[in-house]
Coordinates of C-alpha atoms in Angstrom, one line a residue:
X1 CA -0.5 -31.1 -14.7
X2 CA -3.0 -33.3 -16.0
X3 CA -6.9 -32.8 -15.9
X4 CA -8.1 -34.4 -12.4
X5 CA -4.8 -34.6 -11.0
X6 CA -4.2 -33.5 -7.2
X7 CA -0.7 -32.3 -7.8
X8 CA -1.2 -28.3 -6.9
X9 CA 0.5 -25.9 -9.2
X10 CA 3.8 -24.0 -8.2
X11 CA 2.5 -20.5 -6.8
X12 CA 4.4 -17.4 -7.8
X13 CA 2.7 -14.7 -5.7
X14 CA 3.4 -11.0 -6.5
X15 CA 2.9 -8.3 -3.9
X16 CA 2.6 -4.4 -3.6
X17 CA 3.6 -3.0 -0.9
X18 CA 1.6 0.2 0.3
X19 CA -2.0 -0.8 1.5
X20 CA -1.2 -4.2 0.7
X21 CA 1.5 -5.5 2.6
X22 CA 2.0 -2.5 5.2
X23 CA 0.4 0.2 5.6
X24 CA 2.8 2.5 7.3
X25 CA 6.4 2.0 5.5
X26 CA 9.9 1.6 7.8
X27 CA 11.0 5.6 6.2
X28 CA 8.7 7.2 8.3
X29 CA 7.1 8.9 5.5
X30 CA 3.7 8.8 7.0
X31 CA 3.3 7.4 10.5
X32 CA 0.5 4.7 11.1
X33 CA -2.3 7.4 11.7
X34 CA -1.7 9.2 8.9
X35 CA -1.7 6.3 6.3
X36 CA -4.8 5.1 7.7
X37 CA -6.5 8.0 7.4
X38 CA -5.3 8.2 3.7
X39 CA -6.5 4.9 3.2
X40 CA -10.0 5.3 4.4
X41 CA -10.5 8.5 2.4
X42 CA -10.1 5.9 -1.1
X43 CA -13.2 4.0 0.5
X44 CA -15.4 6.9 1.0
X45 CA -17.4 7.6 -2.1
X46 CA -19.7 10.3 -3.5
X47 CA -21.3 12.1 -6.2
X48 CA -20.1 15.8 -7.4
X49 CA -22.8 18.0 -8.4
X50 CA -21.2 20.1 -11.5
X51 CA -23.4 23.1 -11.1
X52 CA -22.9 23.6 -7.6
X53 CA -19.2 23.3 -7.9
X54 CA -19.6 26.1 -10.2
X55 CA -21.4 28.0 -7.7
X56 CA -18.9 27.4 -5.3
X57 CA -16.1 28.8 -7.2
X58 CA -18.4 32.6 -6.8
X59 CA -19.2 31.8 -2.9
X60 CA -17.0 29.7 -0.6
X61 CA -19.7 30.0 2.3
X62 CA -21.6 26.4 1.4
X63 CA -23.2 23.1 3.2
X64 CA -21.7 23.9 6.2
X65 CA -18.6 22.3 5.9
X66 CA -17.1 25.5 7.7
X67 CA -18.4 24.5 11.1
X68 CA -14.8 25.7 12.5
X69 CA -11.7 26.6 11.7
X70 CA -10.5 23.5 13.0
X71 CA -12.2 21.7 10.3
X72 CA -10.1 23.1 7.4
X73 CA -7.3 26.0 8.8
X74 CA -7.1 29.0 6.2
X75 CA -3.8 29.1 7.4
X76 CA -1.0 27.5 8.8
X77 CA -0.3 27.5 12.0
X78 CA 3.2 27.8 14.0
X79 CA 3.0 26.0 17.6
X80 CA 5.8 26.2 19.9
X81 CA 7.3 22.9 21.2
X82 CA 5.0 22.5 24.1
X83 CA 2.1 22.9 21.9
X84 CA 3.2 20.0 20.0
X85 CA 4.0 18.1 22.9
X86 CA 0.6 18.9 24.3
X87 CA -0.6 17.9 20.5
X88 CA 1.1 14.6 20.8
X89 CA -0.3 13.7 23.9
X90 CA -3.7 14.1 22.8
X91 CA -3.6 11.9 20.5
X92 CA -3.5 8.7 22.5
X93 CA -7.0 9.5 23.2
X94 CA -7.7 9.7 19.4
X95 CA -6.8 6.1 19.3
X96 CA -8.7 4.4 21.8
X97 CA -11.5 2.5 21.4
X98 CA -13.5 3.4 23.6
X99 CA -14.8 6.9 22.0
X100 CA -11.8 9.0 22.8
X101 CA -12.6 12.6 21.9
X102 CA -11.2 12.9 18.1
X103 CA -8.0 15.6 17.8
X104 CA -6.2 16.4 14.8
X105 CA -3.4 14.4 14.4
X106 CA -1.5 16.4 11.7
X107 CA -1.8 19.7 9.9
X108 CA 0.3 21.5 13.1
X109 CA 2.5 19.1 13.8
X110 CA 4.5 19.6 10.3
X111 CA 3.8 23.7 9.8
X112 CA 6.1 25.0 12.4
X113 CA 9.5 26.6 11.5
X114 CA 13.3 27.0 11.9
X115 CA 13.6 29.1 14.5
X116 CA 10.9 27.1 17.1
X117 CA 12.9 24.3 17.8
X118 CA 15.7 24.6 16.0
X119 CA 16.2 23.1 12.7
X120 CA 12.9 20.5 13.4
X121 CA 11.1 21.4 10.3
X122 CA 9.2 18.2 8.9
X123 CA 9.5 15.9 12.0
X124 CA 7.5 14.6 14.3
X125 CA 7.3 13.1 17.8
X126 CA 8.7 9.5 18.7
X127 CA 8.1 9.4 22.3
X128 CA 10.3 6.6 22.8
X129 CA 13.5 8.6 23.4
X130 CA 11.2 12.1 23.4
X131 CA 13.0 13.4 20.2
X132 CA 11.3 14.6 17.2
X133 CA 11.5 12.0 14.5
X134 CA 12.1 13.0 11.0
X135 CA 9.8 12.1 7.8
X136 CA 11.9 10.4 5.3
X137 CA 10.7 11.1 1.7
X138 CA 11.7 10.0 -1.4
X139 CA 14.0 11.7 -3.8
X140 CA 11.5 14.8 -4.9
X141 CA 8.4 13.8 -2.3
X142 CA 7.0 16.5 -0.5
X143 CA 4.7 16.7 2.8
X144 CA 4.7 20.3 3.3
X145 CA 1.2 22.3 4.2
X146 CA -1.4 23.1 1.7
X147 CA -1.2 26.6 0.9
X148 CA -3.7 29.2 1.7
X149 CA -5.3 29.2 -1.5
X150 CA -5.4 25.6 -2.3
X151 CA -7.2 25.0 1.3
X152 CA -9.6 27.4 0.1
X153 CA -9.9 25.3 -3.4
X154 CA -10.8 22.2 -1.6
X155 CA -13.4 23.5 0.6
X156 CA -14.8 24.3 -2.4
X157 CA -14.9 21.1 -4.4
X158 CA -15.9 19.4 -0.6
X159 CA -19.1 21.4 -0.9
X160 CA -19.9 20.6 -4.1
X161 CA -19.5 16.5 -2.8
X162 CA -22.4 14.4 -1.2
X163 CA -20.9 11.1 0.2
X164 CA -22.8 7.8 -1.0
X165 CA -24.6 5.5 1.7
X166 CA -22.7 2.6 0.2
X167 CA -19.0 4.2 1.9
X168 CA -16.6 2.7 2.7
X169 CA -16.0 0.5 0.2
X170 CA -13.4 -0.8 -2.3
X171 CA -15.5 -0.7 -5.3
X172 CA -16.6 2.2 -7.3
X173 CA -20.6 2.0 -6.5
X174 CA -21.9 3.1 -9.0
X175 CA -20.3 4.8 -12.3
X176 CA -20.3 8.4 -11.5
X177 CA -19.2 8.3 -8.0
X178 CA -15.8 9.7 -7.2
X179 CA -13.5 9.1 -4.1
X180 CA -12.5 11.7 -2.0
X181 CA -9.2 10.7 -2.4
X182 CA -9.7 10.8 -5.9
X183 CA -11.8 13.9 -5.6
X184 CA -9.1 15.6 -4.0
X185 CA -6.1 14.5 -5.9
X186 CA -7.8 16.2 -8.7
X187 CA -7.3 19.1 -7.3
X188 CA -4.6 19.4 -5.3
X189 CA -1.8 16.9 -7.3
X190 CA -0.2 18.9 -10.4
X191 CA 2.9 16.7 -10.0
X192 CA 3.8 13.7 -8.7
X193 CA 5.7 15.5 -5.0
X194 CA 2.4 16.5 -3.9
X195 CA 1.0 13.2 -3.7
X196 CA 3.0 13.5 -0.2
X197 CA 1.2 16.4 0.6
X198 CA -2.2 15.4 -0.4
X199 CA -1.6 11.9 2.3
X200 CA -0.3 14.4 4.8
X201 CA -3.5 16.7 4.5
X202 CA -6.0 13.5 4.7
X203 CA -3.9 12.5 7.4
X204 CA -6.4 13.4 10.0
X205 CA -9.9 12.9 8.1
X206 CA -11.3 10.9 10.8
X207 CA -10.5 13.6 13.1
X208 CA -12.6 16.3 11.7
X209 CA -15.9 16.9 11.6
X210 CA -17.1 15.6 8.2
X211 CA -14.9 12.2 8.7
X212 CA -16.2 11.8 12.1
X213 CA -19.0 9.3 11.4
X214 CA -15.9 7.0 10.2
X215 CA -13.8 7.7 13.0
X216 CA -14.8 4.2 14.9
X217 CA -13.6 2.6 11.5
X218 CA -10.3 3.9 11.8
X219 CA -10.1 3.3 15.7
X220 CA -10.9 -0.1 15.7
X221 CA -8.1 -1.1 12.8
X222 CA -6.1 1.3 14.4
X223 CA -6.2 -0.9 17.7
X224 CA -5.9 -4.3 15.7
X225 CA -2.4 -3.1 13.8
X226 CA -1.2 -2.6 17.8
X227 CA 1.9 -4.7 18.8
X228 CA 0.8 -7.6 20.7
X229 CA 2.5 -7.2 24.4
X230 CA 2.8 -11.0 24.7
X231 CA 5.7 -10.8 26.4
X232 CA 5.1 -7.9 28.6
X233 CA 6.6 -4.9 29.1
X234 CA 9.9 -5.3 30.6
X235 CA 11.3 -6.6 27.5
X236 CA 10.9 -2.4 26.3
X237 CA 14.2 -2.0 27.4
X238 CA 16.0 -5.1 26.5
X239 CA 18.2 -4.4 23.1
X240 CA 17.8 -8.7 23.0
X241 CA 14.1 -8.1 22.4
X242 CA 14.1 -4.7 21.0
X243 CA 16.1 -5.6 18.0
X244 CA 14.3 -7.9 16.4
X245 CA 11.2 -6.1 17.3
X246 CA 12.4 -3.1 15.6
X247 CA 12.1 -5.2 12.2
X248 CA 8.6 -6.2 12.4
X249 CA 6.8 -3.2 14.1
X250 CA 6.9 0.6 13.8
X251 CA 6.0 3.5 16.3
X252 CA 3.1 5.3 15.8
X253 CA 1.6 9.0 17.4
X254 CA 0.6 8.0 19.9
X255 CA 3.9 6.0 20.7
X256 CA 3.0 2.4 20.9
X257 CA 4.4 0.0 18.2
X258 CA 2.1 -1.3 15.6
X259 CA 2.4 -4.2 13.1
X260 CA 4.9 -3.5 10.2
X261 CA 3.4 -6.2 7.5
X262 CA 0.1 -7.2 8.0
X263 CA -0.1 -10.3 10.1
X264 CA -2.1 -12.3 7.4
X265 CA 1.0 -12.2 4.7
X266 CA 3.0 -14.1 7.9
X267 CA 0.1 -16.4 8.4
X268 CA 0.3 -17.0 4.1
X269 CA 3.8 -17.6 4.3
X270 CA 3.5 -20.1 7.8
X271 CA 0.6 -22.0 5.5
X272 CA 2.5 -22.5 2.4
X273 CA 5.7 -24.0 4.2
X274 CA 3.0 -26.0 6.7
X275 CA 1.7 -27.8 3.6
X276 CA 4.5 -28.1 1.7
X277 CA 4.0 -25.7 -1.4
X278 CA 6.5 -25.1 -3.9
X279 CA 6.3 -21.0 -4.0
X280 CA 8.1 -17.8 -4.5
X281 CA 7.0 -14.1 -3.0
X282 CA 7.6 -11.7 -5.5
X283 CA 7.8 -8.0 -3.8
X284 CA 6.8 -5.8 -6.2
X285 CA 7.7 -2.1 -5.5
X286 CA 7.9 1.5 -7.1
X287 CA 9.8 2.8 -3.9
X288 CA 12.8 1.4 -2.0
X289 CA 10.7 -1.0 0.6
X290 CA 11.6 -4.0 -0.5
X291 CA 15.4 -4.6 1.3
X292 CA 12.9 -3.4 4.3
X293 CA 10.1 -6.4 3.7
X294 CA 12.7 -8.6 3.3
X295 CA 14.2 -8.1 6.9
X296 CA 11.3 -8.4 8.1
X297 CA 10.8 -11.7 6.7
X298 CA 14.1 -12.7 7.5
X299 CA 13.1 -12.0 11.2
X300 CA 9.8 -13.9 11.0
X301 CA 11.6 -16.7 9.8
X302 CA 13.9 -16.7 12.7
X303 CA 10.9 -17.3 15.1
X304 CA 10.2 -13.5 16.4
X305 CA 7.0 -12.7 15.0
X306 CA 4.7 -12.5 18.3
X307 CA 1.9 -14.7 16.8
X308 CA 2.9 -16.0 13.3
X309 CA 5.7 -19.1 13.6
X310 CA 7.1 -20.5 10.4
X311 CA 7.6 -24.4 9.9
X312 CA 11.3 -24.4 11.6
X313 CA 12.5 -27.1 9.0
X314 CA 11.5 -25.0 6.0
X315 CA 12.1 -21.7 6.9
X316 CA 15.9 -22.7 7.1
X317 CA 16.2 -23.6 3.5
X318 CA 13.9 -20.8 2.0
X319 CA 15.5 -19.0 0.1
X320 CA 15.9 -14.9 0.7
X321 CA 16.9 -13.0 -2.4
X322 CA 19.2 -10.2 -1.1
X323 CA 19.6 -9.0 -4.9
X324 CA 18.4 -5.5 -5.8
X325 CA 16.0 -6.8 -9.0
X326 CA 15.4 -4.1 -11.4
X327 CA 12.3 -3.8 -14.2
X328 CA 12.8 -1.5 -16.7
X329 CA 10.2 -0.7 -19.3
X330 CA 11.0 1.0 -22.7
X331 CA 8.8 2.2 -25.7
X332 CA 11.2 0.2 -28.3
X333 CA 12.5 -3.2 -28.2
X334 CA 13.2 -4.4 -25.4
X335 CA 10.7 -3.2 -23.8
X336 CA 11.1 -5.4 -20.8
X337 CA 14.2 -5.5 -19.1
X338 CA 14.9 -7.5 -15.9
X339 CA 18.3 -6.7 -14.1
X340 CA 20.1 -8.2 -11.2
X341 CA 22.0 -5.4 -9.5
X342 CA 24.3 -5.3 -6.1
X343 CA 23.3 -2.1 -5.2
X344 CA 20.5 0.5 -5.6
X345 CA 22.1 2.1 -8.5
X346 CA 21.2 -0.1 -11.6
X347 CA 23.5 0.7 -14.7
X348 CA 22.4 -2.8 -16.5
X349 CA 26.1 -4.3 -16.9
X350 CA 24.7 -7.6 -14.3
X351 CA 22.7 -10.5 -14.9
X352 CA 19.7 -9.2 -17.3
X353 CA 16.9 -10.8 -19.0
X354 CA 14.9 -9.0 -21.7
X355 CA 11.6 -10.1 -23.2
X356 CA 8.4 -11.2 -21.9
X357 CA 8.5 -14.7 -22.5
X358 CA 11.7 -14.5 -20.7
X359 CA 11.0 -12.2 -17.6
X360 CA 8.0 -14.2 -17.0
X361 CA 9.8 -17.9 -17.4
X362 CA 12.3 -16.6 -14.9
X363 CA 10.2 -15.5 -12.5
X364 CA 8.5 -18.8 -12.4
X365 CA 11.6 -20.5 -12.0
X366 CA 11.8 -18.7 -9.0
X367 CA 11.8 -19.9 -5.1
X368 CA 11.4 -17.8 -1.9
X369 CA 11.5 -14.3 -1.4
X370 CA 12.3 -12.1 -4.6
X371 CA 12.3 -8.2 -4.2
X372 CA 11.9 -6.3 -7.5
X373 CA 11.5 -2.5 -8.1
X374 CA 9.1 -1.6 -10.9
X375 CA 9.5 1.4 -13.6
X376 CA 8.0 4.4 -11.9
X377 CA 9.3 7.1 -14.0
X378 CA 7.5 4.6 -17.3
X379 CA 4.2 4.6 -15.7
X380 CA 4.8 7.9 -14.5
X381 CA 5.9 9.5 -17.8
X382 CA 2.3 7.6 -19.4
X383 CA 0.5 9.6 -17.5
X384 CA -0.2 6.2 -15.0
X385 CA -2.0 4.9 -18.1
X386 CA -2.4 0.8 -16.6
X387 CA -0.3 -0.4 -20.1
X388 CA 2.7 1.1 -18.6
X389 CA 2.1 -0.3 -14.9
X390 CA 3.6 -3.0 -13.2
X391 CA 3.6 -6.0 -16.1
X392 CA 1.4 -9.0 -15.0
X393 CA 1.9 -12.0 -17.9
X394 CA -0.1 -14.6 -17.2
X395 CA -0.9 -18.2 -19.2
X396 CA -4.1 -19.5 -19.1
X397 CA -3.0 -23.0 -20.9
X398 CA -0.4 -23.6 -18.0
X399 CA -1.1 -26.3 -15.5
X400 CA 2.3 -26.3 -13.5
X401 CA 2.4 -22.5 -12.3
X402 CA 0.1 -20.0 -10.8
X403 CA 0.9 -16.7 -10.7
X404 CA -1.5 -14.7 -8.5
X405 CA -0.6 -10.1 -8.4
X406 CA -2.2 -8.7 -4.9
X407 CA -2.3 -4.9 -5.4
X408 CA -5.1 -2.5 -3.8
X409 CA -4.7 -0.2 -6.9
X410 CA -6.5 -2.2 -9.2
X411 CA -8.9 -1.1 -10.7
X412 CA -11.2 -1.4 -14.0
X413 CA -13.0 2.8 -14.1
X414 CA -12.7 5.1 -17.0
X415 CA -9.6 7.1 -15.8
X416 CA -7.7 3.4 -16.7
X417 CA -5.2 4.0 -13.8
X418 CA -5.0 0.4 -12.7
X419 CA -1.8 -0.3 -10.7
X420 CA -0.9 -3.5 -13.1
X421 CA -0.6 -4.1 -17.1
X422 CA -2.6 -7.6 -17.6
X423 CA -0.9 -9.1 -20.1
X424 CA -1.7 -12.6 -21.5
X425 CA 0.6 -15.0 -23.1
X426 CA -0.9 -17.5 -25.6
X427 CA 1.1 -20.5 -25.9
X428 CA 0.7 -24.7 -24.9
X429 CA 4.0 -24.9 -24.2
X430 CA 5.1 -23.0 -21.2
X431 CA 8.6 -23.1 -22.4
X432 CA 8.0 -22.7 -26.7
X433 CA 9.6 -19.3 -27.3
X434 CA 7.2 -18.7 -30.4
X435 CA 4.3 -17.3 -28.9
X436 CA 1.9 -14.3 -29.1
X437 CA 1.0 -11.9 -26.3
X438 CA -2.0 -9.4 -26.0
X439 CA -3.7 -7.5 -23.2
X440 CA -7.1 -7.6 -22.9
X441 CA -9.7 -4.9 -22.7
X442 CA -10.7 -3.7 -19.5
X443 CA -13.9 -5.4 -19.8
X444 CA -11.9 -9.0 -20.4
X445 CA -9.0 -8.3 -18.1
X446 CA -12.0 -8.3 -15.2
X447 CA -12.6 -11.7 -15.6
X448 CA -9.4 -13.2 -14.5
X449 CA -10.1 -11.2 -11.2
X450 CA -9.8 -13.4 -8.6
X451 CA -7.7 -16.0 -10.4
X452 CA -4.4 -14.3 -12.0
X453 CA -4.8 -10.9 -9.6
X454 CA -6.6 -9.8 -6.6
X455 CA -8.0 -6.1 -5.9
X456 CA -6.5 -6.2 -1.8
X457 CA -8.7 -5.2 0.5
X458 CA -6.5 -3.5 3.5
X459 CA -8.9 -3.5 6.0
X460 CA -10.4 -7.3 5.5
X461 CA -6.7 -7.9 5.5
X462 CA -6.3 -6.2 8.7
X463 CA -9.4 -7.8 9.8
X464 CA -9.0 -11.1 8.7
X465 CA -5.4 -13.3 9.3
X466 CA -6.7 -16.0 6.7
X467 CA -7.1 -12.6 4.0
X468 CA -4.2 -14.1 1.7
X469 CA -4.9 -18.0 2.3
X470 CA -8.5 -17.8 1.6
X471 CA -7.7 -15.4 -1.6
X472 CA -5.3 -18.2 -2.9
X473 CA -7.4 -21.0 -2.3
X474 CA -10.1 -18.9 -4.2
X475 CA -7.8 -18.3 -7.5
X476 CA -6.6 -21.9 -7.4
X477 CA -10.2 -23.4 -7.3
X478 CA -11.1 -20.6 -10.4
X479 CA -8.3 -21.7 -12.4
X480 CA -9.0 -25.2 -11.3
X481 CA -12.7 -24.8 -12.6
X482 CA -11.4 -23.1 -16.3
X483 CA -9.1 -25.6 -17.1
X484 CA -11.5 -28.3 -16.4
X485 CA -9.6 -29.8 -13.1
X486 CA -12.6 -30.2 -11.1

């Protein structure tokens, strides 16, 4: 594309799922409340006094963060089925907006055992057919209780923590402040299962007394992410409507159904097809969400989305990628291996394409929806060091594709556990297999913020349905503005 010309660039978009897309996934890992909660506890930033965490470790009785045993339990409990009943139906008050009186909205409903209700261990209400729905983890996740000892541990690092006036935020506000997701993970993650159990325990932060002041921040995005009843509720029953429905929403605590994917990513996709873009969504996933994402699509295109309606001419012709892509990363050559695979076993013998110049030519040759599944057990085994994240190449010199990477784990601190590897390709031509490639430091790989990757913001996403359009328009008019287009 030449200087000055109004032709717009081929967008290849790349998407995380968790906090990006959704923020509660179709496995039921975490319900809606729970991730939320999570979420928030990433925004909240403060400073850890080092000496007094010392002194902590000698006297657990500090800063009164034991204002009641409902803050923190010392132990678990065991309620009987009525209790969690009762537990449950509390909870829709914990929701409104209106200053319902905050509840817990996990910690008891997990802890019970065997012989309470039967064999229920690890489930939790769905008071659409008043049986107990079960989590669904990943192979080696965890969301059991916090021992007794490790409850103890993180009152004591809590009281050690002052939160920041600048909270919530995205950004790190100054260098030495910690989250207290962060600070927490510290202490209670010493392999990757108990990153379950570490959501599960934030699960209710807004609930308890030193979350309360944020409570009204989770209420009112709570009550935006609520299914709209446009079409009132007599439709509840009606397998016509409930199907599709089923797709696009999930069921939270407190019962009502909640947006699946965030509402902006359909109003992105109804805005590229409006104006005629030449585009591909690339899913880009550590778990197994993205045969899930792509249903939901599917069903948005079909005209079923509540609010968001796709350009009926083009959704028929877009193209949804039913393939299981795989990314595998390696310490010797290759190490970049893209594989097309027919199921979610992966054993390489279908269509695979190895090096960067090649992954990334492919996926620029790409239209529609694209799921791939990233290398978890490589970033994983590096320690989630951001050179073995998910690979992001990206070509300054090219003028006929974009790609743009929207991930809320992105992030440029000291503990260099950003969510993507930045990688830049140096050639003219796109297509010239002879060409160099280099990431750039931290401090470089900053600058193309906002023009090859975006840090998402969940709740402005939640907030705002224009989130992704704006975002795009942004990195297009940046790019725009370095290769002297404008």
């Amino acid at each position: 594309m030449a200087p000055g010309s109004s032709r717009k660039r081929r967008l290849i978009l790349h998407f995380d799922a968790r906090n990006t897309l959704f923020v509660a996934d179709m496995r039921f890992r975490l319900p809606i409340e729970e991730a939320l909660n999570s979420y928030i506890t990433g925004l909240i930033w403060g400073i850890e006094d080092v000496e007094s965490h010392e002194k902590n470790e000698n006297n657990p009785i500090q800063n009164g963060l034991e204002k009641t045993p409902h803050t923190i339990p010392t132990e678990p409990c065991r309620p009987n089925k009525q209790q969690i009943l009762e537990e449950i139906d509390r909870n829709k008050d914990a929701n409104r907006t209106d200053g319902g009186s905050p509840v817990r909205l996990t910690g008891t409903l997990d802890s019970f055992h065997d012989d309470d209700v039967g064999h229920q261990h690890n489930h939790l209400q769905n008071g659409k057919n008043g049986c107990l729905h079960p989590r669904n983890p990943y192979t080696g996740e965890r969301f059991q209780d916090l021992t007794k000892e490790e409850l103890h541990a993180c009152r004591h690092r809590l009281n050690s923590w002052k939160c920041l006036p600048e909270s919530p935020c995205i950004r790190q506000p100054r260098p030495d402040a910690v989250s207290l997701y962060k600070l927490l993970e510290q202490q209670i993650v010493r392999q990757p299962a108990d990153r379950g159990r570490l959501r599960k325990y934030l699960g209710n932060f807004t609930q308890t007394p030193e979350g309360q002041q944020f409570l009204h921040l989770f209420q009112n995005h709570l009550e935006k992410l609520r299914w709209p009843d446009v079409n009132g509720t007599a439709h509840d029953t009606d397998e016509m409507y409930i199907a599709p429905v089923s797709k696009l929403s999930v069921i939270g605590l407190d019962n009502q159904r909640y947006h699946y994917l965030m509402p902006a990513f359909y109003r992105l996709m109804s805005w590229l097809m409006h104006t005629g873009r030449q585009f591909a969504i690339v899913l880009r996933t550590y778990g197994q969400d993205g045969s899930h994402i792509v249903s939901a699509i599917e069903t948005y295109l079909q005209g079923h989305h509540p609010t968001e309606k796709p350009n009926p001419s083009v959704a028929e012709s877009l193209v949804l990628d039913q393939a299981h892509w795989r990314l595998k990363r390696d310490t010797k050559a290759p190490q970049f291996t893209l594989c097309k695979c027919d199921a979610q076993t992966c054993d390489g013998s279908g269509e695979c394409v190895s090096g960067e110049q090649a992954i990334h030519q492919t996926w620029s040759n790409w239209n529609g929806v694209v799921s791939v599944q990233d290398d978890f057990v490589y970033w994983q085994s590096n320690h989630y060091d951001h050179r073995a994240a998910k690979p992001m190449w990206f070509n300054p010199k090219d003028r006929e594709v974009q790609h743009v990477f929207f991930d809320d784990n992105i992030r440029f601190d000291e503990d260099k556990t950003n969510g993507i590897d930045l990688i830049q390709l140096d050639t003219t031509d796109v297509n010239e297999m002879n060409f160099q490639s280099y990431r750039p430091t931290q401090s470089e790989a900053a600058q193309w913020e906002n023009v090859y990757f975006v840090q998402a913001d969940l709740l402005q996403i939640i907030n705002n349905p224009c989130y992704f359009v704006e975002k795009i328009t942004e990195c297009e008019h940046n790019l725009d503005v370095i290769q002297g287009n404008v």
